[in-house]
CSV table of C-alpha atoms in Angstrom, one decimal:
chain,number,residue,atom,x,y,z
A,1,ASP,CA,-36.9,3.5,13.2
A,2,ALA,CA,-39.1,6.1,13.6
A,3,GLY,CA,-38.1,5.9,17.5
A,4,VAL,CA,-41.1,6.1,20.0
A,5,ILE,CA,-43.9,7.9,18.8
A,6,GLN,CA,-46.1,9.8,21.3
A,7,SER,CA,-49.7,11.6,20.9
A,8,PRO,CA,-50.5,14.3,21.2
A,9,ARG,CA,-47.6,16.8,21.7
A,10,HIS,CA,-49.8,19.1,23.3
A,11,GLU,CA,-52.8,18.7,25.7
A,12,VAL,CA,-54.9,21.8,27.1
A,13,THR,CA,-57.6,20.7,28.9
A,14,GLU,CA,-60.1,21.5,31.7
A,15,MET,CA,-60.4,20.6,35.4
A,16,GLY,CA,-62.5,17.4,35.4
A,17,GLN,CA,-61.8,16.1,31.9
A,18,GLU,CA,-60.3,13.0,31.2
A,19,VAL,CA,-57.4,12.9,29.3
A,20,THR,CA,-55.6,10.1,27.2
A,21,LEU,CA,-52.1,9.5,26.5
A,22,ARG,CA,-50.6,7.7,23.5
A,23,CYS,CA,-47.7,5.9,23.0
A,24,LYS,CA,-45.7,3.8,20.3
A,25,PRO,CA,-42.4,2.0,21.7
A,26,ILE,CA,-39.9,0.8,19.0
A,27,SER,CA,-40.9,-2.4,17.4
A,28,GLY,CA,-39.1,-4.9,19.0
A,29,HIS,CA,-38.6,-3.5,22.4
A,30,ASP,CA,-39.8,-5.7,25.4
A,31,TYR,CA,-40.3,-2.8,27.6
A,32,LEU,CA,-42.3,0.3,28.1
A,33,PHE,CA,-42.5,3.1,30.6
A,34,TRP,CA,-44.4,6.2,31.3
A,35,TYR,CA,-42.8,9.0,33.2
A,36,ARG,CA,-44.0,12.3,34.5
A,37,GLN,CA,-41.9,15.2,34.4
A,38,THR,CA,-42.1,18.5,36.5
A,39,MET,CA,-40.1,21.2,38.0
A,40,MET,CA,-40.7,20.4,41.1
A,41,ARG,CA,-40.3,16.6,41.3
A,42,GLY,CA,-38.3,16.0,38.7
A,43,LEU,CA,-38.9,12.8,36.3
A,44,GLU,CA,-41.1,10.0,37.8
A,45,LEU,CA,-41.5,7.1,37.0
A,46,LEU,CA,-45.3,6.4,37.0
A,47,ILE,CA,-45.4,2.4,35.5
A,48,TYR,CA,-43.9,0.1,33.5
A,49,PHE,CA,-44.9,-2.8,31.4
A,50,ASN,CA,-42.9,-6.0,30.0
A,51,ASN,CA,-43.9,-8.0,27.0
A,52,ASN,CA,-47.4,-6.2,27.4
A,53,VAL,CA,-47.7,-6.9,31.2
A,54,PRO,CA,-47.9,-4.1,34.1
A,55,ILE,CA,-44.8,-5.1,36.1
A,56,ASP,CA,-44.5,-2.1,38.5
A,57,ASP,CA,-47.3,0.3,39.1
A,58,SER,CA,-46.1,1.8,42.2
A,59,GLY,CA,-45.5,5.3,40.8
A,60,MET,CA,-49.3,6.0,39.6
A,61,PRO,CA,-49.7,9.0,41.9
A,62,GLU,CA,-53.6,7.9,42.3
A,63,ASP,CA,-56.3,5.7,41.1
A,64,ARG,CA,-57.5,8.6,39.0
A,65,PHE,CA,-54.1,7.3,36.8
A,66,SER,CA,-54.5,4.3,35.0
A,67,ALA,CA,-52.4,2.8,31.9
A,68,LYS,CA,-53.1,-0.1,29.6
A,69,MET,CA,-51.2,-1.9,26.9
A,70,PRO,CA,-53.4,-3.8,24.8
A,71,ASN,CA,-50.5,-5.1,22.6
A,72,ALA,CA,-46.6,-4.7,21.4
A,73,SER,CA,-47.0,-1.7,19.6
A,74,PHE,CA,-49.2,0.5,21.8
A,75,SER,CA,-50.0,2.1,25.4
A,76,THR,CA,-52.1,4.2,27.0
A,77,LEU,CA,-52.1,6.2,29.7
A,78,LYS,CA,-55.7,7.8,31.0
A,79,ILE,CA,-56.2,10.5,33.8
A,80,GLN,CA,-59.9,10.7,34.7
A,81,PRO,CA,-60.9,13.2,36.1
A,82,SER,CA,-57.8,15.3,35.5
A,83,GLU,CA,-56.8,18.0,38.0
A,84,PRO,CA,-54.8,21.3,37.3
A,85,ARG,CA,-51.9,19.4,39.6
A,86,ASP,CA,-51.7,16.6,36.6
A,87,SER,CA,-50.5,19.4,34.4
A,88,ALA,CA,-47.1,18.0,33.4
A,89,VAL,CA,-44.7,16.6,30.6
A,90,TYR,CA,-45.5,13.1,29.9
A,91,PHE,CA,-42.9,10.7,28.6
A,92,CYS,CA,-42.9,7.7,27.4
A,93,ALA,CA,-39.7,5.2,26.9
A,94,SER,CA,-39.1,1.9,25.8
A,95,ARG,CA,-35.8,-0.8,25.8
A,96,THR,CA,-35.1,-4.3,24.7
A,97,GLY,CA,-35.2,-7.5,27.2
A,98,PHE,CA,-31.7,-7.7,27.1
A,99,SER,CA,-29.7,-6.8,30.5
A,100,GLN,CA,-28.1,-3.1,31.2
A,101,GLU,CA,-29.8,-1.5,28.4
A,102,THR,CA,-30.5,1.9,27.6
A,103,GLN,CA,-33.8,3.5,27.1
A,104,TYR,CA,-35.1,5.5,24.1
A,105,PHE,CA,-37.6,8.1,25.1
A,106,GLY,CA,-40.3,10.0,23.1
A,107,PRO,CA,-40.7,13.8,22.6
A,108,GLY,CA,-43.2,13.7,25.5
A,109,THR,CA,-46.7,15.0,25.6
A,110,ARG,CA,-47.1,18.5,27.4
A,111,LEU,CA,-50.4,18.6,29.3
A,112,LEU,CA,-51.9,21.5,30.7
A,113,VAL,CA,-54.9,21.3,33.1
A,114,LEU,CA,-56.9,24.3,33.6
B,1,SER,CA,-36.1,8.5,47.5
B,2,GLN,CA,-33.9,9.9,45.0
B,3,GLN,CA,-30.8,7.6,43.9
B,4,GLY,CA,-28.9,9.8,41.7
B,5,GLU,CA,-28.2,13.1,42.7
B,6,GLU,CA,-26.6,15.4,40.3
B,7,ASP,CA,-24.0,18.5,41.5
B,8,PRO,CA,-23.8,20.9,40.5
B,9,GLN,CA,-27.4,22.0,39.5
B,10,ALA,CA,-26.9,24.5,37.1
B,11,LEU,CA,-23.5,25.1,35.4
B,12,SER,CA,-22.5,28.1,32.9
B,13,ILE,CA,-19.4,28.2,31.0
B,14,GLN,CA,-17.7,29.6,28.1
B,15,GLU,CA,-17.8,27.8,24.5
B,16,GLY,CA,-14.4,25.4,24.3
B,17,GLU,CA,-14.1,25.1,27.8
B,18,ASN,CA,-14.5,21.8,29.9
B,19,ALA,CA,-17.7,21.0,31.6
B,20,THR,CA,-17.8,18.5,34.8
B,21,MET,CA,-20.5,17.0,36.4
B,22,ASN,CA,-21.1,14.6,39.1
B,23,CYS,CA,-23.5,12.3,40.3
B,24,SER,CA,-23.7,10.7,43.5
B,25,TYR,CA,-25.9,7.9,44.2
B,26,LYS,CA,-26.9,5.6,47.6
B,27,THR,CA,-27.2,2.4,46.8
B,28,SER,CA,-25.4,-0.9,44.9
B,29,ILE,CA,-25.7,-0.2,41.3
B,30,ASN,CA,-25.5,-2.6,37.7
B,31,ASN,CA,-24.8,0.4,35.7
B,32,LEU,CA,-25.0,4.1,35.3
B,33,GLN,CA,-26.3,6.1,32.6
B,34,TRP,CA,-26.0,9.6,31.4
B,35,TYR,CA,-28.7,11.2,29.6
B,36,ARG,CA,-29.2,14.8,28.0
B,37,GLN,CA,-32.5,16.9,27.7
B,38,ASN,CA,-32.5,19.6,25.2
B,39,SER,CA,-35.4,22.0,26.2
B,40,GLY,CA,-39.1,20.9,24.9
B,41,ARG,CA,-37.4,17.6,24.0
B,42,GLY,CA,-37.2,13.9,25.3
B,43,LEU,CA,-34.3,12.6,26.7
B,44,VAL,CA,-31.5,11.2,25.1
B,45,HIS,CA,-29.2,8.5,25.8
B,46,LEU,CA,-25.7,9.9,26.1
B,47,ILE,CA,-23.2,6.7,27.5
B,48,LEU,CA,-23.7,3.8,29.9
B,49,ILE,CA,-20.9,2.7,32.2
B,50,ARG,CA,-21.0,-0.5,34.3
B,51,SER,CA,-20.3,-1.2,37.7
B,52,ASN,CA,-16.9,-3.2,36.4
B,53,GLU,CA,-15.5,-0.3,34.5
B,54,ARG,CA,-13.7,3.0,35.8
B,55,GLU,CA,-13.9,5.0,32.7
B,56,LYS,CA,-15.6,5.3,29.9
B,57,HIS,CA,-15.2,7.6,26.5
B,58,SER,CA,-17.3,8.5,23.8
B,59,GLY,CA,-16.2,11.4,21.6
B,60,ARG,CA,-16.1,14.4,23.7
B,61,LEU,CA,-17.7,12.7,26.8
B,62,ARG,CA,-15.7,10.8,29.4
B,63,VAL,CA,-17.4,9.1,32.2
B,64,THR,CA,-15.8,7.8,35.4
B,65,LEU,CA,-17.4,5.6,38.1
B,66,ASP,CA,-16.2,5.3,41.5
B,67,THR,CA,-18.3,2.6,43.1
B,68,SER,CA,-16.6,3.1,46.4
B,69,LYS,CA,-17.6,6.3,46.5
B,70,LYS,CA,-20.7,5.6,44.9
B,71,SER,CA,-20.0,8.6,42.6
B,72,SER,CA,-19.8,9.1,38.8
B,73,SER,CA,-18.5,12.2,36.9
B,74,LEU,CA,-19.6,13.0,33.2
B,75,LEU,CA,-16.6,15.5,31.3
B,76,ILE,CA,-17.4,17.3,28.2
B,77,THR,CA,-14.4,18.3,26.9
B,78,ALA,CA,-14.3,21.8,24.5
B,79,SER,CA,-17.7,22.5,25.1
B,80,ARG,CA,-20.0,23.8,22.3
B,81,ALA,CA,-23.1,26.1,22.4
B,82,ALA,CA,-25.2,22.9,21.2
B,83,ASP,CA,-24.1,21.4,24.5
B,84,THR,CA,-26.5,23.6,26.3
B,85,ALA,CA,-29.0,21.1,27.7
B,86,SER,CA,-30.1,19.5,31.0
B,87,TYR,CA,-27.8,16.3,32.1
B,88,PHE,CA,-29.2,13.6,34.1
B,89,CYS,CA,-27.6,10.6,35.4
B,90,ALA,CA,-29.8,7.5,35.9
B,91,THR,CA,-28.8,4.3,37.8
B,92,ASP,CA,-29.7,0.6,37.3
B,93,THR,CA,-29.8,-1.4,40.1
B,94,GLY,CA,-30.1,-4.5,38.6
B,95,ALA,CA,-33.0,-5.5,40.8
B,96,ASN,CA,-35.8,-4.7,38.1
B,97,SER,CA,-35.6,-2.9,35.0
B,98,LYS,CA,-35.9,0.4,36.1
B,99,LEU,CA,-34.1,3.6,36.0
B,100,THR,CA,-33.9,5.7,38.6
B,101,PHE,CA,-33.3,9.4,37.7
B,102,GLY,CA,-31.5,12.4,39.2
B,103,LYS,CA,-33.3,15.5,39.0
B,104,GLY,CA,-30.5,17.2,36.6
B,105,ILE,CA,-28.0,19.6,35.8
B,106,THR,CA,-28.7,22.2,33.6
B,107,LEU,CA,-25.9,23.3,31.5
B,108,SER,CA,-25.5,26.6,29.5
B,109,VAL,CA,-22.3,27.6,27.2
B,110,ARG,CA,-21.9,30.5,26.3
B,111,PRO,CA,-20.8,31.3,22.8
């Protein structure tokens, strides 16, 4: 398996623009997680899905952030409009549905909003 | 609130020495996991220890868990320059499928 795939790996955009981050989880994994990592706040869970259904989006910072999972092999995290404080590394992770399982992380998308 | 908090925040050792990193947490857990992150990369799972386990080994890694003190330690023996990375503990309370990560420990192993 290729592991969790994220695209793009790097994104530079200007304030106010829409940003879409993409994730392909490991085949057969039932859970998908979106995290944001910054020096100041560390690794924060934004939202997670189980069987394509959003379960907990309490970590989504503002209405400018939205996430979808239209099928088991694809998820997007959208920021509209983007702001400089959204600059961070965004990770997607997936895991199986069995209890006490580990998460498998993608390589991340490094976002810079100017 | 932060569930897992690692200590120290940064650690610098010589190659061949052992590295010990600690993690404390606040609430009851189902399991505790350690992850490694190399610079510019995603997190990689190292080891998972369940709440009914006290010690676990994997290669040069040794993890202990003391649920009475709500703490865990990760020992890397005979460290190598390639062990240079950030290390995170993550707690699973079992109430949902989420992990809560600490802020990480930066380990530097000098050749």
